[in-house]
Short mmCIF file of N, CA and C in Angstrom, two decimals:
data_model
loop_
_atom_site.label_atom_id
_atom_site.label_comp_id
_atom_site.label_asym_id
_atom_site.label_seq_id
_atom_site.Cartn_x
_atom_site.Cartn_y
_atom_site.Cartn_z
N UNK R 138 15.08 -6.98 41.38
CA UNK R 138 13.90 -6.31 40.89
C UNK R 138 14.22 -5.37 39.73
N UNK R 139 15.39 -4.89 39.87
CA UNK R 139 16.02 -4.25 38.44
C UNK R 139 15.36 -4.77 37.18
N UNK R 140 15.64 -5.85 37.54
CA UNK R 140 15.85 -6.66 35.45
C UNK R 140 13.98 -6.36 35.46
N UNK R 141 13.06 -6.66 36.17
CA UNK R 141 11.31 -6.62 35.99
C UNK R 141 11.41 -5.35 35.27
N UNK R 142 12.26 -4.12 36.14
CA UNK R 142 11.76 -3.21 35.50
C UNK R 142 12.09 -2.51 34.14
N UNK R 143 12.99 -3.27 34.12
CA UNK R 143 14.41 -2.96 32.56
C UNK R 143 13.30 -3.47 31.42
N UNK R 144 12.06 -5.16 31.95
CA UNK R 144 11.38 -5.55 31.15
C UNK R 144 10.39 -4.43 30.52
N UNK R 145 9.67 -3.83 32.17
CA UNK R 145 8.32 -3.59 31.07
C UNK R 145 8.96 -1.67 30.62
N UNK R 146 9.61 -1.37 30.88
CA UNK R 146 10.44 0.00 30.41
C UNK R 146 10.00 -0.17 28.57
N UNK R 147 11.35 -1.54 28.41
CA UNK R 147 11.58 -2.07 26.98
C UNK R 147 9.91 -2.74 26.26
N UNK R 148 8.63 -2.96 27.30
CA UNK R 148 7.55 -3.26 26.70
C UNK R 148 6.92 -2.52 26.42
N UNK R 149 6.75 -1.10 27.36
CA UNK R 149 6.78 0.08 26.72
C UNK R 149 6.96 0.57 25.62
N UNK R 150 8.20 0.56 25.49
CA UNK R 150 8.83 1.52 24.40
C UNK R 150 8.95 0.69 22.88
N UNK R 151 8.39 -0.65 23.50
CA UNK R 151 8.33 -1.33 21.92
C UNK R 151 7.04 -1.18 21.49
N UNK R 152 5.60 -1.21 22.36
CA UNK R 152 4.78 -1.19 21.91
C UNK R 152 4.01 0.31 21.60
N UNK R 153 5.26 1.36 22.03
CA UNK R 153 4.63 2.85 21.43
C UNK R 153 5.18 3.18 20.21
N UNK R 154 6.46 1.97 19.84
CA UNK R 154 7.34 1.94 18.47
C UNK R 154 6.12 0.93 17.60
N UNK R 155 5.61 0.33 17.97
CA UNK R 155 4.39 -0.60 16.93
C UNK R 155 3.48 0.07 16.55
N UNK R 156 2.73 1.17 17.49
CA UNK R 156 1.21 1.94 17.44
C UNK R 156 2.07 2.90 16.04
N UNK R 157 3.47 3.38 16.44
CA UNK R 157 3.46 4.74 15.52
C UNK R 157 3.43 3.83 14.14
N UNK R 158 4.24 2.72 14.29
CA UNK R 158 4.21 2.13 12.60
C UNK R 158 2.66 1.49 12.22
N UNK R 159 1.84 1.12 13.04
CA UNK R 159 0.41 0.96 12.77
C UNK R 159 -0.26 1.58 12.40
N UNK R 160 -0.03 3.04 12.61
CA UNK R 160 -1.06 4.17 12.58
C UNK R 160 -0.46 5.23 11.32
N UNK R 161 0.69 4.55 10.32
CA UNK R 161 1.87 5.25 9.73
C UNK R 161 1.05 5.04 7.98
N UNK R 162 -0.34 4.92 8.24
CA UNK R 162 -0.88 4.79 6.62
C UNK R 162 -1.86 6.03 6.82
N UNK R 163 -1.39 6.93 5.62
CA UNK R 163 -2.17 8.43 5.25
C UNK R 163 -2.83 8.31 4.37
N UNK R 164 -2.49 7.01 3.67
CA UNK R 164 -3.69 7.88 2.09
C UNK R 164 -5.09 7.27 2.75
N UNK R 165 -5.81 8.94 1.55
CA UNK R 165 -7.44 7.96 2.19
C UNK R 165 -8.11 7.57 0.81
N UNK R 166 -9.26 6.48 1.16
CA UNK R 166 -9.76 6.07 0.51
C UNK R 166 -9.50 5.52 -1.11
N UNK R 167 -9.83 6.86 -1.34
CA UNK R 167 -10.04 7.35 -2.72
C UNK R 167 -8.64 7.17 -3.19
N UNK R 168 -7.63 7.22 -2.84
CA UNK R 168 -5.91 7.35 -2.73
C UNK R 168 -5.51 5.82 -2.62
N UNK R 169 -6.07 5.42 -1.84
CA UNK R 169 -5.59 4.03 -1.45
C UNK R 169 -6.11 2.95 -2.45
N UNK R 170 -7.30 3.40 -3.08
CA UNK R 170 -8.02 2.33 -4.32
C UNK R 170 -7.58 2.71 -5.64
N UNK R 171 -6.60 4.35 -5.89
CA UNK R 171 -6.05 4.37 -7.25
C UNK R 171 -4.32 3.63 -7.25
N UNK R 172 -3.93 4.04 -6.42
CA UNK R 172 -2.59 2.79 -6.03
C UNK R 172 -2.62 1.68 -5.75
N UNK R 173 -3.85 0.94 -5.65
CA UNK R 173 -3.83 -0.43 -5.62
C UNK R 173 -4.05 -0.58 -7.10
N UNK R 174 -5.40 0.23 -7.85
CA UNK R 174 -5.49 -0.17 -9.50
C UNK R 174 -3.87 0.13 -9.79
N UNK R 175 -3.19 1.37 -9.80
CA UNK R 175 -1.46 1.15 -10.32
C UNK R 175 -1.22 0.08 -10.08
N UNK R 176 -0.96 -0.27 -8.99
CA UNK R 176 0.04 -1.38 -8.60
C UNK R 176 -0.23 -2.71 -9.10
N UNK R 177 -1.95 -3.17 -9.60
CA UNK R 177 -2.55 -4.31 -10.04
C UNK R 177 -2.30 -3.89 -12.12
N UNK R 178 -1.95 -3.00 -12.29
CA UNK R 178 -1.76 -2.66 -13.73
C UNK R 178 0.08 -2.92 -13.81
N UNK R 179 0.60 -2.18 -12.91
CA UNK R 179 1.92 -2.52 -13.41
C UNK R 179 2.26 -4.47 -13.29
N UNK R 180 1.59 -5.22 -11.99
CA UNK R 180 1.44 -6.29 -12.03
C UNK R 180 1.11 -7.20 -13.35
N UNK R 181 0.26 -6.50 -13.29
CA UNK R 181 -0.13 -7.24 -15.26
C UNK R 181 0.76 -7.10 -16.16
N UNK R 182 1.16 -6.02 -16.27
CA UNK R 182 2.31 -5.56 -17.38
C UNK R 182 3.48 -6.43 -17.31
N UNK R 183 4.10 -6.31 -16.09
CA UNK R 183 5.44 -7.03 -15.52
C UNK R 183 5.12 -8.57 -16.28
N UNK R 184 3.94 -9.51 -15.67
CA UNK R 184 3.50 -10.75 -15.70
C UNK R 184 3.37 -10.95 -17.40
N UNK R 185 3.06 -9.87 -18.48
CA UNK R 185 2.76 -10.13 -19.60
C UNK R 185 4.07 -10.24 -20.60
N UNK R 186 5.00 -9.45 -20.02
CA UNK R 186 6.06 -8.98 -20.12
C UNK R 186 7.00 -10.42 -19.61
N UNK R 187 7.04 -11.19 -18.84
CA UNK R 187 7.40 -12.34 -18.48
C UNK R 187 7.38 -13.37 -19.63
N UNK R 188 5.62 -13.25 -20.10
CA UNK R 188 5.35 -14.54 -20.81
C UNK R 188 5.98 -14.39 -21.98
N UNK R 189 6.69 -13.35 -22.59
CA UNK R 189 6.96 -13.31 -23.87
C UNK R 189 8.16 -13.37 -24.04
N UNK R 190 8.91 -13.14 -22.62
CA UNK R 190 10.73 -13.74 -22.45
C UNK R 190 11.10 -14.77 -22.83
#
């Protein structure tokens, strides 16, 4: 009966290690839609920057 409990111990402790990385996004809104425009501008740049290599 050991090893059952060694299981859900380790199902535990993996699924309170998933919630903290689930719950591990701070920006709001407004934060989260100017770093996506960055990130879709440096995308372009990089990609334009490609075609002319």
């Amino acid at each position: 009966m050991a090893r059952g409990n060694q299981r859900d111990k380790a199902r535990e402790k993996n699924l309170k290690e998933a919630a903290k990385k689930k719950n591990s996004n701070t920006l709001s809104g407004s934060e989260f839609q100017r770093k996506k425009e960055d990130d879709a501008l440096k995308m372009r740049e990089k990609q334009a920057k490609g075609e002319f290599v």
